[in-house]
Coordinates of C-alpha atoms in Angstrom, one line a residue:
M24 CA -58.2 -51.0 -148.1
S25 CA -60.9 -51.9 -150.6
V26 CA -60.4 -51.9 -154.4
P27 CA -63.1 -49.2 -154.9
F28 CA -61.4 -46.9 -152.3
L29 CA -58.0 -47.3 -154.1
R30 CA -59.7 -46.6 -157.4
D31 CA -61.4 -43.5 -156.2
T32 CA -58.1 -42.3 -154.6
A33 CA -56.3 -42.8 -157.9
T34 CA -59.0 -41.0 -159.7
V35 CA -58.8 -37.9 -157.5
F36 CA -55.0 -38.0 -157.5
S37 CA -55.0 -38.1 -161.3
R38 CA -57.3 -35.1 -161.5
E39 CA -55.3 -33.1 -159.0
A40 CA -51.9 -34.0 -160.3
A41 CA -52.6 -33.7 -164.1
P42 CA -51.8 -29.9 -164.2
M43 CA -48.6 -30.5 -162.3
F44 CA -47.5 -33.2 -164.7
R45 CA -48.4 -31.2 -167.8
E46 CA -46.5 -28.1 -166.6
P47 CA -43.7 -29.4 -164.3
L48 CA -42.0 -25.9 -164.4
G49 CA -44.9 -24.8 -162.2
L50 CA -43.1 -26.6 -159.3
L51 CA -40.2 -24.2 -159.7
F52 CA -42.4 -21.1 -159.5
T53 CA -43.9 -22.3 -156.2
M54 CA -40.3 -22.7 -154.9
G55 CA -39.4 -19.1 -155.4
Q56 CA -39.0 -18.2 -151.8
P57 CA -37.1 -21.3 -150.7
L58 CA -34.7 -20.9 -153.7
L59 CA -34.1 -17.2 -152.8
F60 CA -33.3 -18.2 -149.2
L61 CA -31.0 -21.0 -150.4
F62 CA -28.9 -18.9 -152.8
L63 CA -29.1 -15.4 -151.2
F64 CA -29.5 -16.0 -147.5
G65 CA -27.6 -19.3 -147.1
P66 CA -24.2 -18.0 -148.0
L67 CA -24.5 -15.2 -145.4
L68 CA -24.8 -17.8 -142.6
G69 CA -21.3 -18.9 -143.2
E70 CA -20.1 -15.5 -142.1
T71 CA -22.0 -15.3 -138.8
G72 CA -19.6 -17.7 -136.9
S73 CA -22.6 -19.3 -135.2
F74 CA -21.7 -22.8 -136.6
A75 CA -18.2 -23.2 -135.3
G76 CA -17.5 -26.9 -134.6
Q77 CA -20.8 -28.0 -136.2
G78 CA -19.4 -28.5 -139.7
S79 CA -20.6 -26.6 -142.8
H80 CA -23.5 -24.3 -142.1
W81 CA -25.3 -25.9 -145.1
Q82 CA -25.7 -29.0 -143.0
W83 CA -27.8 -26.9 -140.6
F84 CA -29.6 -24.7 -143.2
V85 CA -30.8 -27.1 -145.9
P86 CA -33.1 -29.1 -143.6
G87 CA -34.6 -25.8 -142.5
I88 CA -35.3 -24.9 -146.1
L89 CA -37.2 -28.2 -146.6
I90 CA -39.4 -27.4 -143.6
M91 CA -39.9 -23.9 -145.0
M92 CA -41.3 -25.6 -148.2
C93 CA -43.7 -27.6 -146.1
L94 CA -45.0 -24.5 -144.5
S95 CA -45.4 -22.6 -147.7
G96 CA -46.5 -25.5 -149.9
P97 CA -48.8 -28.2 -148.3
M98 CA -50.0 -25.6 -145.8
M99 CA -51.4 -23.6 -148.7
A100 CA -52.7 -26.7 -150.5
G101 CA -56.2 -25.8 -149.3
Y102 CA -56.2 -22.9 -151.8
T103 CA -57.0 -25.3 -154.7
L104 CA -59.8 -26.9 -152.7
L105 CA -61.2 -23.4 -151.9
M106 CA -61.1 -22.5 -155.6
D107 CA -63.0 -25.7 -156.4
L108 CA -65.6 -24.8 -153.8
V109 CA -66.0 -21.3 -155.1
G110 CA -66.1 -22.4 -158.7
G111 CA -68.6 -25.2 -158.1
S112 CA -66.4 -28.1 -159.4
M113 CA -66.2 -29.6 -155.9
E114 CA -70.0 -29.8 -155.7
R115 CA -70.1 -31.8 -158.9
M116 CA -67.6 -34.2 -157.4
L117 CA -69.6 -34.6 -154.2
V118 CA -72.6 -35.9 -156.2
T119 CA -70.5 -38.7 -157.7
P120 CA -70.1 -42.1 -156.1
L121 CA -66.5 -41.1 -155.2
N122 CA -65.6 -42.0 -151.6
R123 CA -65.3 -38.8 -149.5
T124 CA -62.2 -40.1 -147.7
A125 CA -60.6 -40.9 -151.0
M126 CA -61.1 -37.3 -152.1
L127 CA -59.0 -36.2 -149.2
V128 CA -56.4 -38.9 -149.6
G129 CA -56.0 -38.3 -153.3
R130 CA -55.5 -34.6 -152.9
T131 CA -53.0 -35.2 -150.1
L132 CA -51.0 -37.7 -152.2
K133 CA -50.7 -35.0 -154.8
E134 CA -49.1 -32.7 -152.2
F135 CA -46.8 -35.6 -151.2
V136 CA -45.5 -36.0 -154.8
A137 CA -45.0 -32.3 -155.2
L138 CA -43.2 -32.0 -151.9
L139 CA -41.0 -35.0 -152.6
A140 CA -39.9 -33.6 -156.1
Q141 CA -39.2 -30.2 -154.7
S142 CA -37.2 -31.6 -151.8
V143 CA -35.0 -33.7 -154.1
L144 CA -34.4 -30.6 -156.3
I145 CA -33.4 -28.4 -153.3
I146 CA -30.9 -31.1 -152.0
A147 CA -29.4 -31.5 -155.5
L148 CA -29.0 -27.7 -155.8
A149 CA -27.4 -27.5 -152.3
V150 CA -24.7 -30.0 -153.0
P151 CA -22.6 -27.7 -155.2
L152 CA -22.9 -25.0 -152.5
G153 CA -21.2 -27.2 -149.9
F154 CA -24.0 -29.4 -148.5
R155 CA -22.8 -33.0 -147.9
P156 CA -25.9 -35.2 -147.4
H157 CA -25.7 -38.4 -145.3
L158 CA -27.8 -40.7 -147.7
P159 CA -29.5 -43.0 -145.1
G160 CA -30.2 -39.9 -142.9
V161 CA -31.6 -38.0 -145.9
L162 CA -33.9 -40.9 -146.8
A163 CA -35.2 -41.1 -143.2
G164 CA -35.5 -37.3 -143.0
M165 CA -37.6 -37.3 -146.2
V166 CA -40.0 -39.8 -144.7
I167 CA -40.6 -37.5 -141.7
L168 CA -40.8 -34.5 -144.0
V169 CA -43.5 -36.2 -146.1
V170 CA -45.5 -37.3 -143.0
F171 CA -45.4 -33.7 -141.8
G172 CA -46.4 -32.4 -145.2
I173 CA -49.4 -34.7 -145.4
G174 CA -50.6 -33.6 -142.0
L175 CA -50.3 -29.9 -143.0
G176 CA -52.0 -30.5 -146.3
A177 CA -54.9 -32.2 -144.6
L178 CA -55.3 -29.4 -142.0
S179 CA -55.2 -26.9 -144.9
F180 CA -58.1 -28.7 -146.5
V181 CA -60.1 -28.5 -143.3
L182 CA -59.4 -24.8 -143.1
A183 CA -60.5 -24.3 -146.7
I184 CA -63.8 -26.1 -146.1
A185 CA -64.4 -24.0 -143.0
S186 CA -63.6 -20.8 -145.0
A187 CA -65.9 -21.5 -147.9
P188 CA -67.3 -19.6 -149.8
G189 CA -65.6 -16.3 -148.9
G190 CA -62.2 -17.6 -148.1
D191 CA -61.3 -14.8 -145.7
L192 CA -60.7 -17.2 -142.8
F193 CA -58.3 -19.3 -144.9
Y194 CA -56.2 -16.3 -146.0
G195 CA -56.2 -14.7 -142.6
V196 CA -55.2 -17.9 -140.7
T197 CA -52.5 -19.0 -143.1
Q198 CA -50.9 -15.5 -143.1
L199 CA -51.1 -15.3 -139.4
V200 CA -49.8 -18.8 -138.6
V201 CA -47.3 -19.8 -141.3
F202 CA -44.7 -17.0 -140.9
P203 CA -44.6 -17.1 -137.0
L204 CA -44.3 -20.9 -137.2
M205 CA -41.4 -20.6 -139.6
L206 CA -39.5 -18.0 -137.5
L207 CA -40.1 -19.8 -134.2
S208 CA -38.9 -23.1 -135.5
G209 CA -35.4 -21.8 -136.1
V210 CA -35.2 -22.5 -139.8
L211 CA -33.4 -19.3 -140.6
L212 CA -31.3 -18.6 -137.5
P213 CA -30.3 -20.5 -134.4
M214 CA -32.8 -20.0 -131.6
D215 CA -30.0 -20.4 -129.0
S216 CA -28.9 -16.8 -129.6
G217 CA -32.4 -15.4 -128.9
P218 CA -33.6 -14.0 -125.6
G219 CA -35.0 -16.4 -123.0
W220 CA -38.7 -15.6 -123.7
L221 CA -38.3 -16.3 -127.4
R222 CA -36.5 -19.6 -126.7
T223 CA -39.4 -20.6 -124.4
V224 CA -42.0 -19.8 -127.1
A225 CA -40.0 -21.7 -129.7
A226 CA -39.8 -24.7 -127.4
L227 CA -43.6 -24.9 -127.5
N228 CA -43.6 -24.9 -131.3
P229 CA -44.0 -28.5 -132.6
V230 CA -42.4 -27.6 -135.9
S231 CA -39.1 -26.9 -134.0
F232 CA -38.9 -30.5 -133.0
I233 CA -39.3 -31.6 -136.6
V234 CA -36.6 -29.1 -137.7
E235 CA -34.1 -30.5 -135.2
A236 CA -34.9 -34.1 -136.1
E237 CA -34.2 -33.3 -139.8
R238 CA -30.9 -31.7 -139.0
S239 CA -29.8 -34.7 -136.9
L240 CA -30.8 -37.2 -139.6
F241 CA -29.3 -35.2 -142.4
S242 CA -26.0 -35.3 -140.5
G243 CA -26.3 -39.0 -139.8
R244 CA -27.0 -38.7 -136.0
F245 CA -29.8 -41.4 -135.8
G246 CA -29.4 -41.8 -132.1
D247 CA -30.1 -38.2 -131.2
I248 CA -33.2 -37.8 -129.0
S249 CA -34.4 -35.0 -131.3
V250 CA -35.1 -37.7 -133.9
L251 CA -37.6 -39.3 -131.6
Y252 CA -39.3 -36.0 -130.7
G253 CA -39.5 -34.9 -134.3
T254 CA -40.9 -38.2 -135.5
V255 CA -43.6 -38.1 -132.8
A256 CA -44.5 -34.5 -133.6
A257 CA -44.8 -35.2 -137.4
C258 CA -46.9 -38.3 -136.7
V259 CA -49.2 -36.4 -134.4
I260 CA -49.7 -33.6 -136.9
A261 CA -50.4 -36.1 -139.7
A262 CA -52.9 -38.1 -137.5
V263 CA -54.8 -34.9 -136.4
G264 CA -54.9 -33.6 -140.0
L265 CA -56.1 -36.8 -141.6
V266 CA -58.8 -37.4 -138.9
A267 CA -60.0 -33.9 -139.0
G268 CA -59.9 -33.8 -142.8
T269 CA -61.8 -37.1 -143.2
R270 CA -64.5 -35.9 -140.8
A271 CA -64.9 -32.6 -142.7
M272 CA -65.2 -34.5 -146.0
R273 CA -67.7 -37.0 -144.7
R274 CA -69.9 -34.2 -143.1
G275 CA -70.2 -32.7 -146.6
I276 CA -69.3 -29.2 -147.9

């Protein structure tokens, strides 16, 4: 990477991350839904009896909460870009010498930092509830989580660019896609207890592979085949998102 590219990336990252650093409590407000599920829904899972022989249900549930944050956070990252497009600030950036790819990478890095901070907070809050993290597995799981989040963030930017200036496409697709992806990935309840057709649909959901990989890693099962599947799924999503996002930025908005 060239020095100008790194400089442009740092410039865009500083611009995007400045509001977050000035008001860090804003990260908590964006975590409203995951926190509600953690404290209100999580304790109920222990009474279902679906986790007998699998250790604490928190070992199963906390990785799912982190994936939920990916779907509700980076997947909605395009909203800020859409607002910049509507307000005209993005047009002013496009006439500067800033590298177009650096614009995408800088915005994506901001989502990386936010996701990492929120994930650490969720894990810290889950420990008093009964979650017992396997530290090497958690670190490996966080890497996969961040790769997945970067891919989702980049895809969200592509959708925002395609939706400008009205934004109806962005809101429609995100509302139509995010919730089904979350439900069909088994982040809330085990998919094994569902009917056959639902398990089949869930098996086609790439997010479900990442969820299973996170659960295996957080429990220290590095040799589980789900780790390989989840890693491949996260890398493919990240690659597709970054390639599509870079092309969208270079074509112009």
